[in-house]
Coordinates of C-alpha atoms and ligand atoms in Angstrom, one line a residue:
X1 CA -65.1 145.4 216.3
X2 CA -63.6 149.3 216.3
X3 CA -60.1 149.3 217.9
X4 CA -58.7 152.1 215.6
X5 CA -60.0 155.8 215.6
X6 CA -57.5 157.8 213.5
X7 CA -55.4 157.1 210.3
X8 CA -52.4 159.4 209.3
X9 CA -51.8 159.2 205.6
X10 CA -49.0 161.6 203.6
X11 CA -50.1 162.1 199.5
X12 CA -47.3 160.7 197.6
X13 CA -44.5 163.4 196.7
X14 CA -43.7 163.6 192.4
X15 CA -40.5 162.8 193.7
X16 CA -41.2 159.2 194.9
X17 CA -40.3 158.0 191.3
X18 CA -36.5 158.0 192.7
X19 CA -37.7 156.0 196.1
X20 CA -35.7 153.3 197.0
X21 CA -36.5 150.0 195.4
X22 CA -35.1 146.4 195.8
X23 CA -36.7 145.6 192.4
X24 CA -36.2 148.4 189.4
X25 CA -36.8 145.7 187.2
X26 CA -40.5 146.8 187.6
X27 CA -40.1 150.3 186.1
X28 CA -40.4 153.5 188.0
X29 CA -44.0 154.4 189.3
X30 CA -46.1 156.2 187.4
X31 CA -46.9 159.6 189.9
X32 CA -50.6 160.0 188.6
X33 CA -51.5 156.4 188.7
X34 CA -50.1 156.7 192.2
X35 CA -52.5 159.1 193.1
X36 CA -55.6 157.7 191.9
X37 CA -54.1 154.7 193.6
X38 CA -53.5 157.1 197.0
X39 CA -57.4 158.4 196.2
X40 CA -58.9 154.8 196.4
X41 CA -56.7 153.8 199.4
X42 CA -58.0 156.9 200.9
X43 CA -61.5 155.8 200.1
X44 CA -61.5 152.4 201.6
X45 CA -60.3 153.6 204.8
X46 CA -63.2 156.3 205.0
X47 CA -65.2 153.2 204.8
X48 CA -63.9 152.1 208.1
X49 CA -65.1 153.8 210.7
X50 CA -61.6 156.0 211.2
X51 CA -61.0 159.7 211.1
X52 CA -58.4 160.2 208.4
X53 CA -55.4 163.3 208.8
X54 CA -54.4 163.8 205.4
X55 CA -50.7 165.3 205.2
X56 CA -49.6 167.2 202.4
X57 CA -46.8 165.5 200.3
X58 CA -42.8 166.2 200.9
X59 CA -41.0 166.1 197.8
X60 CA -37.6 166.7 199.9
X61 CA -38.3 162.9 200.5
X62 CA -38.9 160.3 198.1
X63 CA -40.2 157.1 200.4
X64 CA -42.5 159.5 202.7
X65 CA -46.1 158.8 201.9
X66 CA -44.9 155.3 203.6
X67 CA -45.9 156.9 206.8
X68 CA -45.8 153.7 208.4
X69 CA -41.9 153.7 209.0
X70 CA -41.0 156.6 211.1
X71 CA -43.7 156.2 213.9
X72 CA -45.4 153.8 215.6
X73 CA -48.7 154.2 217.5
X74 CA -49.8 151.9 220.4
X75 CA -52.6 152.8 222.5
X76 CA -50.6 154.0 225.0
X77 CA -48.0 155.7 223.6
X78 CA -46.1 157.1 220.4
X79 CA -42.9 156.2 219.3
X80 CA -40.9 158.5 216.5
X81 CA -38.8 155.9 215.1
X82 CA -35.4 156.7 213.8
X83 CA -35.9 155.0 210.2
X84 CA -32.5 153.0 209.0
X85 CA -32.8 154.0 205.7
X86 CA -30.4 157.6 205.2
X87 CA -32.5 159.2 202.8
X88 CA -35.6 158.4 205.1
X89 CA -34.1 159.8 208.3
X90 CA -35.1 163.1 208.2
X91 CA -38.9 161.6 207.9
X92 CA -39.1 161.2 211.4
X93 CA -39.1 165.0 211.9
X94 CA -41.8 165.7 209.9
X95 CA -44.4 162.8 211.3
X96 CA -44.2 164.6 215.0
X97 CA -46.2 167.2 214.0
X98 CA -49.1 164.8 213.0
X99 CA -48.7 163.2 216.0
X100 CA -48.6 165.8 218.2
X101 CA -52.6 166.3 217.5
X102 CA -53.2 163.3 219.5
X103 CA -50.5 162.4 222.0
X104 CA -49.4 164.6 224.7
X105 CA -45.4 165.3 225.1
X106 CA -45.2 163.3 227.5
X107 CA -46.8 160.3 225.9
X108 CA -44.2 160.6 222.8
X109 CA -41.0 158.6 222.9
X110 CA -38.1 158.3 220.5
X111 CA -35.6 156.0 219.4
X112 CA -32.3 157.3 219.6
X113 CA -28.5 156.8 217.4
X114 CA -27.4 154.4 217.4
X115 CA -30.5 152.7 217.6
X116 CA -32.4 152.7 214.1
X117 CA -36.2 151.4 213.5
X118 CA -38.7 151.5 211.2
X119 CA -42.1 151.2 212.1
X120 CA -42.8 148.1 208.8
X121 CA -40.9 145.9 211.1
X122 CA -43.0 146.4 213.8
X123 CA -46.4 143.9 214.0
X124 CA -49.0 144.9 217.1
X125 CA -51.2 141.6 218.6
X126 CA -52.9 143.3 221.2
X127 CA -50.4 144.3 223.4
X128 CA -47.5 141.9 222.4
X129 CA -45.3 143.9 219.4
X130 CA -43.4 141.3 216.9
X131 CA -40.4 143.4 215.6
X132 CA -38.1 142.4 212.9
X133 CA -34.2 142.9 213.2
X134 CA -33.7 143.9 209.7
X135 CA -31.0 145.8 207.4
X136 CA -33.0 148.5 208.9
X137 CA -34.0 147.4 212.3
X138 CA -30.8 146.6 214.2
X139 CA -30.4 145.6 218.0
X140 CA -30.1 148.5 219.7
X141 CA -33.2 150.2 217.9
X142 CA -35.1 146.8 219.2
X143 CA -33.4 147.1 223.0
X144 CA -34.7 150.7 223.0
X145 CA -38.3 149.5 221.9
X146 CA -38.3 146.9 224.3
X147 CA -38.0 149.3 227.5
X148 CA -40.2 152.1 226.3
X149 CA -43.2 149.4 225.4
X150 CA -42.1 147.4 229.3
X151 CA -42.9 151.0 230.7
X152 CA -46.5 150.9 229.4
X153 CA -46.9 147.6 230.3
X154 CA -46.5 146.2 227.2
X155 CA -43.7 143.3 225.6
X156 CA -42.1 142.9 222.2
X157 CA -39.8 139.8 220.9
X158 CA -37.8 140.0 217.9
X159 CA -37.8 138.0 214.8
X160 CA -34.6 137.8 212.8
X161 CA -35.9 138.7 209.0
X162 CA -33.5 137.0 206.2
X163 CA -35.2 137.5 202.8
X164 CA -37.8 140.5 203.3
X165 CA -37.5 144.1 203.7
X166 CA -39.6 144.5 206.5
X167 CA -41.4 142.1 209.0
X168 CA -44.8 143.1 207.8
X169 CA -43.5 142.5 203.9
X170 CA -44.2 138.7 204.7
X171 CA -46.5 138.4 207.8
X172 CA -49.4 140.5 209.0
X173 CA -51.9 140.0 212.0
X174 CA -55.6 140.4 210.9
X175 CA -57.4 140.4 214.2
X176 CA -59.2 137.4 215.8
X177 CA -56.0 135.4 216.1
X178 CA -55.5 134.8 212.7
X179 CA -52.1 135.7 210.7
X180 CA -50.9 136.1 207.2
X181 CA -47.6 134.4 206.4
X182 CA -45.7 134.0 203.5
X183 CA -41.9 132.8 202.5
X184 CA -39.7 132.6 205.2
X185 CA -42.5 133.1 207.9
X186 CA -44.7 130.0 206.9
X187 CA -42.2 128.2 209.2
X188 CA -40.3 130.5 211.6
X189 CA -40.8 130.0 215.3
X190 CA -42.8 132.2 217.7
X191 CA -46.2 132.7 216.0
X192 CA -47.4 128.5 216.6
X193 CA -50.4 130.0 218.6
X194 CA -51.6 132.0 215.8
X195 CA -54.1 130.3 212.9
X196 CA -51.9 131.1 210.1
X197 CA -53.1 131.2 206.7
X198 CA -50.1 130.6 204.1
X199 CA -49.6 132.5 201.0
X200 CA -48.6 131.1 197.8
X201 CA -45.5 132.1 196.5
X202 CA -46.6 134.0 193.9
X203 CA -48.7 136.0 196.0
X204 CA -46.3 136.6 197.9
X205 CA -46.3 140.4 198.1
X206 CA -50.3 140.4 199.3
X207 CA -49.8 138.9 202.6
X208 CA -49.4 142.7 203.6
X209 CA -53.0 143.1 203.5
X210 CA -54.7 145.1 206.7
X211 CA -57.2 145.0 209.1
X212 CA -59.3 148.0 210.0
X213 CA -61.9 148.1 212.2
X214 CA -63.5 144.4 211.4
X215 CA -62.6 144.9 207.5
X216 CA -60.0 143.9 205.5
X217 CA -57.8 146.0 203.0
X218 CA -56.5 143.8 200.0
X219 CA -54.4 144.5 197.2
X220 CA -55.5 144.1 193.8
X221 CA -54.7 140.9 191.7
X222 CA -54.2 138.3 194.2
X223 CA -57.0 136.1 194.0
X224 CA -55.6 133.4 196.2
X225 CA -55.6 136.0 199.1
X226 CA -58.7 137.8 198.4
X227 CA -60.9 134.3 198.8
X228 CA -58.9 133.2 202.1
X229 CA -59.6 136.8 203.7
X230 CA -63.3 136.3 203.0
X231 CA -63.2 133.2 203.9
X232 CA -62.8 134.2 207.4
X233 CA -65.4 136.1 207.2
X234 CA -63.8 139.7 207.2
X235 CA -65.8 142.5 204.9
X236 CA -62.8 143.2 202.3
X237 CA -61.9 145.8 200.4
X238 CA -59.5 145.6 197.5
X239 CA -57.2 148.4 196.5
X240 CA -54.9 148.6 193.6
X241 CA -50.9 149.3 194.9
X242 CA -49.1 148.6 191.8
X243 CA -47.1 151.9 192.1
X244 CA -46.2 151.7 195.4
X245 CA -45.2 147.5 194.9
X246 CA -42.4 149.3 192.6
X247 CA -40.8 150.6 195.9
X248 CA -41.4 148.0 197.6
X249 CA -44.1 149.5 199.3
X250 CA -47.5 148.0 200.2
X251 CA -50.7 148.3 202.3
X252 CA -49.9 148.8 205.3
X253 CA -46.4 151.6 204.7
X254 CA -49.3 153.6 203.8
X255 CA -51.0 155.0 206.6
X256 CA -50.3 154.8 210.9
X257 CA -53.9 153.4 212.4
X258 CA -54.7 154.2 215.9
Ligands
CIR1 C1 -38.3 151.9 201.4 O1 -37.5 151.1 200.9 O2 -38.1 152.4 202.6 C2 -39.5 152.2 200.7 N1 -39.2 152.3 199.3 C3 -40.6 151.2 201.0 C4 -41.1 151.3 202.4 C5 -42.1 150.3 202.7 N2 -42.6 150.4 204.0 C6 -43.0 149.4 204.8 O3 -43.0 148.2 204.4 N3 -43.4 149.7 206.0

């Protein structure tokens, strides 16, 4: 099934070795494994059926080849985000111009102070958006969200996130009514009429896996994940993240998919 067209992706900046992290305990990330890493992500997604922008890396910001966070793409609309995080802020200024190649002016809204949002708390099932309230998140960002998706005739609940960074750290939506959950989503209320498929613990960190286009994006080394996403019968792809798991980063930070 082909639902997305275009993929944005930003290279990864030399200085994304001082991103932020919630877990230095893994080491900084080695910049040139991150780009082979980048290259292969990259790679899968040309094996999807999508057109792929390529944007050139921003060393003026650590966190910004997770493109994922300062916009979000619907089918109707774009949204330039207004990311929670300080030193990602000024992110959202530099994603318009990508997304001005496929949205009119008028089909580009923002969210505004004091609203904040980042787009890795936002998860699309067709046109019903799940969207985290998180330490980057908060209520007003989510109220703003809410009206700008009801004028393109599409809702949005929130889901109050405790442990994780971002909603789609521990749950993802792979298509065909099935779901992803891990930790504190195996049993949080509101996603009962999915088929959810639970992680193992130690997985955790692959239940940001993505769906493209009928296949399925997978980290590498979780083998637990890898046989459930085939055993749905999704083509899968694996790609190795390790660098980008040092800043908490994952799959799906990495690119917008529209
Ligand atoms: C951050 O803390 O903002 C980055 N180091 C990681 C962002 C990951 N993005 C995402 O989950 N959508």
């Amino acid at each position: 099934m082909k639902k997305f067209s275009h993929v944005i992706v930003r290279r990864p900046c030399r200085a994304m070795v001082e991103g932020i992290t919630s877990a230095p305990e893994l080491g900084k990330p080695d910049y040139e494994l991150a780009m082979r890493e980048h290259d292969d992500y990259i790679s899968a997604l040309s094996r999807c059926d999508v057109d792929i922008t390529i944007l050139p890396a921003d060393e003026r910001y650590p966190d910004s080849c997770f493109v994922e966070d300062p916009a979000l793409i619907t089918k109707a609309c774009a949204i330039i985000t207004n990311p929670g995080a300080k030193t990602r802020n000024g992110e959202k200024n530099e994603i318009i111009g990508a997304v001005r190649e496929f949205f009119p002016a008028d089909k580009i809204e923002y969210i505004h102070d004091p609203g904040t949002l980042e787009g890795g708390d936002v998860m699309m099932a067709g046109d019903h958006f799940y969207v985290g309230r998180s330490a980057r998140t908060n209520e007003e960002g989510i109220k703003q969200l809410t009206e700008i998706l009801a004028k393109y005739g599409m809702t949005c609940s929130e889901v109050k996130l405790e442990e994780v960074l971002h909603l789609k750290t521990g749950v993802n939506y792979l298509e065909d009514n099935n779901m992803l959950v891990s930790g504190e989503f195996v049993n949080k209320e509101g996603f009962e009429k999915y088929n959810k498929y639970e992680i193992p613990e130690n997985e955790a960190y692959a239940a940001n896996c993505i769906w493209v286009n009928g296949t399925v994006i997978v980290p590498e080394g979780y083998p637990t994940v890898l046989e459930t996403v085939k055993s749905l019968g999704y083509k899968v792809l694996v790609v190795d993240t390790s660098e980008y798991r040092k800043l908490d980063g994952g799959l799906s930070c990495l690119s917008l998919r529209f």
